[in-house]
PDB file of C-alpha atoms in Angstrom:
ATOM      1  CA  MET C   1      96.500 160.359  83.244  1.00 39.00           C
ATOM      2  CA  ARG C   2      95.666 158.345  86.386  1.00 55.00           C
ATOM      3  CA  LYS C   3      97.439 159.128  89.625  1.00 77.00           C
ATOM      4  CA  HIS C   4      99.594 155.869  89.179  1.00 84.00           C
ATOM      5  CA  ASP C   5      99.714 152.874  86.937  1.00 93.00           C
ATOM      6  CA  ILE C   6      99.923 149.442  88.711  1.00 95.00           C
ATOM      7  CA  ARG C   7     101.398 146.565  86.602  1.00 96.00           C
ATOM      8  CA  THR C   8     103.266 143.276  86.984  1.00 96.00           C
ATOM      9  CA  ALA C   9     106.937 143.889  87.112  1.00 96.00           C
ATOM     10  CA  THR C  10     109.155 142.521  84.284  1.00 93.00           C
ATOM     11  CA  ARG C  11     112.852 141.808  83.850  1.00 89.00           C
ATOM     12  CA  THR C  12     113.352 145.256  82.624  1.00 92.00           C
ATOM     13  CA  ASP C  13     112.357 146.680  85.934  1.00 92.00           C
ATOM     14  CA  ILE C  14     114.753 144.731  88.014  1.00 86.00           C
ATOM     15  CA  GLU C  15     117.376 147.634  88.275  1.00 87.00           C
ATOM     16  CA  ALA C  16     114.891 150.208  89.488  1.00 91.00           C
ATOM     17  CA  ILE C  17     113.137 147.733  91.822  1.00 90.00           C
ATOM     18  CA  SER C  18     116.553 146.579  93.176  1.00 85.00           C
ATOM     19  CA  ARG C  19     117.441 150.234  93.875  1.00 86.00           C
ATOM     20  CA  LEU C  20     114.088 150.721  95.659  1.00 88.00           C
ATOM     21  CA  TYR C  21     114.554 147.647  97.807  1.00 82.00           C
ATOM     22  CA  GLU C  22     118.150 148.591  98.485  1.00 80.00           C
ATOM     23  CA  ASN C  23     116.983 151.912  99.907  1.00 81.00           C
ATOM     24  CA  LEU C  24     114.455 150.007 101.971  1.00 78.00           C
ATOM     25  CA  LEU C  25     117.139 147.696 103.360  1.00 75.00           C
ATOM     26  CA  HIS C  26     119.080 150.684 104.152  1.00 77.00           C
ATOM     27  CA  GLU C  27     116.233 152.189 106.224  1.00 78.00           C
ATOM     28  CA  TRP C  28     116.169 148.804 107.988  1.00 74.00           C
ATOM     29  CA  ASN C  29     119.952 149.117 108.675  1.00 75.00           C
ATOM     30  CA  VAL C  30     120.798 146.093 106.605  1.00 71.00           C
ATOM     31  CA  PRO C  31     124.235 146.720 105.226  1.00 72.00           C
ATOM     32  CA  PRO C  32     124.836 146.414 101.382  1.00 68.00           C
ATOM     33  CA  GLY C  33     126.256 142.903 100.705  1.00 69.00           C
ATOM     34  CA  ASP C  34     124.892 141.440 103.923  1.00 69.00           C
ATOM     35  CA  ASP C  35     123.742 137.943 103.473  1.00 76.00           C
ATOM     36  CA  ALA C  36     120.129 139.105 104.235  1.00 68.00           C
ATOM     37  CA  ALA C  37     120.439 141.693 101.581  1.00 68.00           C
ATOM     38  CA  ARG C  38     121.712 139.312  98.997  1.00 76.00           C
ATOM     39  CA  GLY C  39     119.014 136.771  99.939  1.00 79.00           C
ATOM     40  CA  TYR C  40     116.376 139.349  99.659  1.00 76.00           C
ATOM     41  CA  LEU C  41     117.340 140.451  96.139  1.00 79.00           C
ATOM     42  CA  HIS C  42     117.751 136.758  95.037  1.00 84.00           C
ATOM     43  CA  LEU C  43     114.259 136.188  96.210  1.00 87.00           C
ATOM     44  CA  LEU C  44     113.021 139.296  94.334  1.00 86.00           C
ATOM     45  CA  GLU C  45     114.450 137.926  91.041  1.00 87.00           C
ATOM     46  CA  ARG C  46     112.733 134.512  91.708  1.00 90.00           C
ATOM     47  CA  GLN C  47     109.477 136.433  92.479  1.00 93.00           C
ATOM     48  CA  LEU C  48     109.870 138.484  89.170  1.00 89.00           C
ATOM     49  CA  GLU C  49     110.133 135.114  87.153  1.00 89.00           C
ATOM     50  CA  GLN C  50     106.791 133.982  88.715  1.00 91.00           C
ATOM     51  CA  GLY C  51     104.904 137.207  88.257  1.00 92.00           C
ATOM     52  CA  ALA C  52     104.759 137.873  91.944  1.00 94.00           C
ATOM     53  CA  VAL C  53     106.091 141.415  91.920  1.00 96.00           C
ATOM     54  CA  PHE C  54     103.845 144.391  91.099  1.00 98.00           C
ATOM     55  CA  ILE C  55     104.846 147.959  90.685  1.00 97.00           C
ATOM     56  CA  ALA C  56     103.341 151.282  90.789  1.00 97.00           C
ATOM     57  CA  GLU C  57     104.561 153.999  88.424  1.00 95.00           C
ATOM     58  CA  ARG C  58     103.685 157.638  88.460  1.00 89.00           C
ATOM     59  CA  ASP C  59     104.609 159.806  85.410  1.00 86.00           C
ATOM     60  CA  GLY C  60     106.778 157.011  84.179  1.00 87.00           C
ATOM     61  CA  THR C  61     108.804 156.710  87.527  1.00 91.00           C
ATOM     62  CA  LEU C  62     108.759 153.797  89.869  1.00 95.00           C
ATOM     63  CA  ALA C  63     106.694 154.926  92.888  1.00 95.00           C
ATOM     64  CA  GLY C  64     106.401 151.630  94.775  1.00 96.00           C
ATOM     65  CA  ALA C  65     106.413 147.843  94.571  1.00 96.00           C
ATOM     66  CA  MET C  66     105.082 144.971  96.454  1.00 96.00           C
ATOM     67  CA  SER C  67     105.730 141.176  96.312  1.00 95.00           C
ATOM     68  CA  TYR C  68     104.484 137.873  97.501  1.00 96.00           C
ATOM     69  CA  ILE C  69     105.577 134.121  97.747  1.00 93.00           C
ATOM     70  CA  ASP C  70     103.264 131.179  97.261  1.00 93.00           C
ATOM     71  CA  ALA C  71     103.706 127.445  97.028  1.00 90.00           C
ATOM     72  CA  ALA C  72     105.074 127.779  93.655  1.00 88.00           C
ATOM     73  CA  LEU C  73     108.048 129.659  95.023  1.00 87.00           C
ATOM     74  CA  THR C  74     108.498 127.896  98.461  1.00 87.00           C
ATOM     75  CA  GLN C  75     107.351 124.903 100.505  1.00 86.00           C
ATOM     76  CA  LEU C  76     106.915 127.252 103.445  1.00 85.00           C
ATOM     77  CA  VAL C  77     103.691 128.603 102.125  1.00 89.00           C
ATOM     78  CA  PRO C  78     100.738 125.928 101.733  1.00 85.00           C
ATOM     79  CA  GLU C  79      98.686 125.693  98.659  1.00 91.00           C
ATOM     80  CA  GLY C  80      95.861 128.266  98.261  1.00 92.00           C
ATOM     81  CA  ARG C  81      97.762 130.871 100.125  1.00 93.00           C
ATOM     82  CA  ALA C  82     100.049 133.886  99.209  1.00 95.00           C
ATOM     83  CA  HIS C  83     102.302 135.559 101.786  1.00 95.00           C
ATOM     84  CA  LEU C  84     103.220 139.241 101.152  1.00 94.00           C
ATOM     85  CA  THR C  85     106.891 139.520 101.475  1.00 91.00           C
ATOM     86  CA  SER C  86     107.650 143.200 100.918  1.00 89.00           C
ATOM     87  CA  ALA C  87     106.028 146.401 100.270  1.00 91.00           C
ATOM     88  CA  VAL C  88     107.699 149.808  99.672  1.00 91.00           C
ATOM     89  CA  VAL C  89     106.479 153.190  98.385  1.00 92.00           C
ATOM     90  CA  VAL C  90     108.910 155.935  97.691  1.00 91.00           C
ATOM     91  CA  PRO C  91     108.585 158.594 100.388  1.00 88.00           C
ATOM     92  CA  ALA C  92     107.513 161.249  97.933  1.00 87.00           C
ATOM     93  CA  HIS C  93     104.679 159.066  96.749  1.00 89.00           C
ATOM     94  CA  ARG C  94     103.231 157.907 100.029  1.00 88.00           C
ATOM     95  CA  ARG C  95      99.592 158.657 101.137  1.00 88.00           C
ATOM     96  CA  ARG C  96      98.353 158.543  97.577  1.00 89.00           C
ATOM     97  CA  GLY C  97      96.658 155.169  97.563  1.00 91.00           C
ATOM     98  CA  ILE C  98      99.754 153.412  95.948  1.00 94.00           C
ATOM     99  CA  ALA C  99     100.018 150.694  98.627  1.00 94.00           C
ATOM    100  CA  SER C 100      96.300 149.995  98.548  1.00 93.00           C
ATOM    101  CA  ALA C 101      96.326 149.776  94.782  1.00 94.00           C
ATOM    102  CA  LEU C 102      99.167 147.349  94.797  1.00 96.00           C
ATOM    103  CA  LEU C 103      97.371 145.227  97.455  1.00 95.00           C
ATOM    104  CA  HIS C 104      94.202 145.079  95.302  1.00 95.00           C
ATOM    105  CA  ALA C 105      96.275 143.998  92.259  1.00 96.00           C
ATOM    106  CA  ILE C 106      98.079 141.261  94.062  1.00 96.00           C
ATOM    107  CA  ALA C 107      94.621 140.037  95.392  1.00 95.00           C
ATOM    108  CA  SER C 108      93.233 140.112  91.870  1.00 94.00           C
ATOM    109  CA  ASN C 109      96.218 138.146  90.742  1.00 95.00           C
ATOM    110  CA  CYS C 110      95.898 135.639  93.561  1.00 95.00           C
ATOM    111  CA  ARG C 111      92.260 135.028  92.716  1.00 95.00           C
ATOM    112  CA  ARG C 112      92.960 134.332  89.095  1.00 94.00           C
ATOM    113  CA  LEU C 113      95.674 131.769  90.375  1.00 94.00           C
ATOM    114  CA  GLY C 114      92.945 130.143  92.771  1.00 94.00           C
ATOM    115  CA  ILE C 115      94.663 131.533  95.696  1.00 95.00           C
ATOM    116  CA  ARG C 116      92.058 132.597  98.444  1.00 94.00           C
ATOM    117  CA  ARG C 117      94.104 133.593 101.443  1.00 95.00           C
ATOM    118  CA  ILE C 118      96.790 136.387 101.711  1.00 96.00           C
ATOM    119  CA  THR C 119      98.836 136.453 104.831  1.00 94.00           C
ATOM    120  CA  THR C 120     101.777 138.865 105.659  1.00 92.00           C
ATOM    121  CA  ASP C 121     103.874 139.500 108.866  1.00 89.00           C
ATOM    122  CA  CYS C 122     104.861 143.035 110.025  1.00 88.00           C
ATOM    123  CA  ALA C 123     106.943 144.454 112.828  1.00 85.00           C
ATOM    124  CA  ARG C 124     104.732 145.506 115.775  1.00 85.00           C
ATOM    125  CA  ASP C 125     106.252 148.946 115.783  1.00 86.00           C
ATOM    126  CA  ASN C 126     105.584 149.482 112.031  1.00 86.00           C
ATOM    127  CA  THR C 127     102.307 151.499 112.710  1.00 90.00           C
ATOM    128  CA  ALA C 128     102.119 152.857 109.007  1.00 89.00           C
ATOM    129  CA  ALA C 129     101.995 149.385 107.601  1.00 90.00           C
ATOM    130  CA  LEU C 130      99.718 147.877 110.223  1.00 92.00           C
ATOM    131  CA  GLY C 131      97.419 150.709 109.864  1.00 92.00           C
ATOM    132  CA  LEU C 132      97.050 150.160 106.154  1.00 92.00           C
ATOM    133  CA  LEU C 133      96.657 146.430 106.557  1.00 94.00           C
ATOM    134  CA  MET C 134      94.096 146.759 109.240  1.00 94.00           C
ATOM    135  CA  ARG C 135      92.059 149.368 107.261  1.00 92.00           C
ATOM    136  CA  GLN C 136      92.035 147.079 104.245  1.00 93.00           C
ATOM    137  CA  GLY C 137      90.467 144.285 106.486  1.00 93.00           C
ATOM    138  CA  PHE C 138      93.551 142.101 107.498  1.00 94.00           C
ATOM    139  CA  ARG C 139      93.144 140.609 110.865  1.00 94.00           C
ATOM    140  CA  GLU C 140      95.724 139.154 113.224  1.00 92.00           C
ATOM    141  CA  TYR C 141      96.121 135.396 113.501  1.00 88.00           C
ATOM    142  CA  ASP C 142      98.533 132.931 115.156  1.00 83.00           C
ATOM    143  CA  GLU C 143     101.118 131.550 112.834  1.00 73.00           C
ATOM    144  CA  THR C 144     102.601 128.296 113.625  1.00 64.00           C
ATOM    145  CA  SER C 145     104.807 127.423 110.506  1.00 62.00           C
ATOM    146  CA  ARG C 146     108.368 128.175 109.856  1.00 59.00           C
ATOM    147  CA  LEU C 147     107.346 131.689 108.560  1.00 59.00           C
ATOM    148  CA  ASN C 148     107.124 132.750 112.241  1.00 54.00           C
ATOM    149  CA  GLN C 149     110.855 133.511 112.802  1.00 61.00           C
ATOM    150  CA  THR C 150     110.658 136.931 114.501  1.00 63.00           C
ATOM    151  CA  PRO C 151     108.818 137.087 117.746  1.00 64.00           C
ATOM    152  CA  ALA C 152     108.339 140.892 117.285  1.00 64.00           C
ATOM    153  CA  ASP C 153     106.221 140.288 114.295  1.00 81.00           C
ATOM    154  CA  ILE C 154     102.442 140.199 113.984  1.00 86.00           C
ATOM    155  CA  PHE C 155     100.913 138.041 111.563  1.00 88.00           C
ATOM    156  CA  LEU C 156      97.699 139.216 109.584  1.00 91.00           C
ATOM    157  CA  GLU C 157      95.461 137.450 106.963  1.00 91.00           C
ATOM    158  CA  ILE C 158      92.734 138.343 104.725  1.00 92.00           C
ATOM    159  CA  ASP C 159      90.489 136.485 102.062  1.00 91.00           C
ATOM    160  CA  THR C 160      91.246 137.723  98.617  1.00 89.00           C
ATOM    161  CA  GLU C 161      87.393 138.385  98.149  1.00 88.00           C
ATOM    162  CA  MET C 162      87.385 140.474 101.182  1.00 86.00           C
ATOM    163  CA  LEU C 163      90.394 142.511  99.999  1.00 79.00           C
ATOM    164  CA  THR C 164      88.687 143.126  96.664  1.00 64.00           C
ATOM    165  CA  ALA C 165      85.583 144.512  98.426  1.00 55.00           C
ATOM    166  CA  GLY C 166      87.792 147.309  99.822  1.00 48.00           C
ATOM    167  CA  GLY C 167      88.541 146.042 103.363  1.00 44.00           C
ATOM    168  CA  GLN C 168      86.100 145.329 106.135  1.00 41.00           C
ATOM    169  CA  ASP C 169      85.156 148.877 106.953  1.00 39.00           C
ATOM    170  CA  GLY C 170      84.795 149.729 103.204  1.00 38.00           C
ATOM    171  CA  ARG C 171      86.773 152.893 103.447  1.00 38.00           C
ATOM    172  CA  LYS C 172      89.403 153.886 100.827  1.00 40.00           C
ATOM    173  CA  ASP C 173      92.885 154.108 102.071  1.00 40.00           C
ATOM    174  CA  GLN C 174      95.252 156.813 101.414  1.00 42.00           C
ATOM    175  CA  ASN C 175      98.538 154.968 101.731  1.00 46.00           C
TER     176      ASN C 175
END
């Protein structure tokens, strides 16, 4: 068996994914039942319906998830672009290539849909996520849309073809 299996999430995965994201929100100090938490889980359900959530499983257990929004889900994202909204890997499964594999699965799906640009935002102090994204070839850009709501965030972008090529430096990532 491979280290991990990557696939598009389905409705049957919602409970496990919700728990995973609730743990992530807890790490971010977002209280359960908070408007932000409810909004986040509502968005997750909409993303599931659109096939915009990918999961990694290891030995039949959820090891990570990553999701995005595009023009089909919100007017905030222009046509031809996807915006990564969340990525989480269970701590016990980190540094095993799961986040990289999820990114590549999303890039492949985006290309199939005609999406050529992937963007994301990340807190400047989230060095693990920034390191992963930069190693994959993401580069900083200035975001002028309504997506830029948190001045502490850094906005990053990549062409989907570049991501498939393994990032600008061509190294394999271990996240």
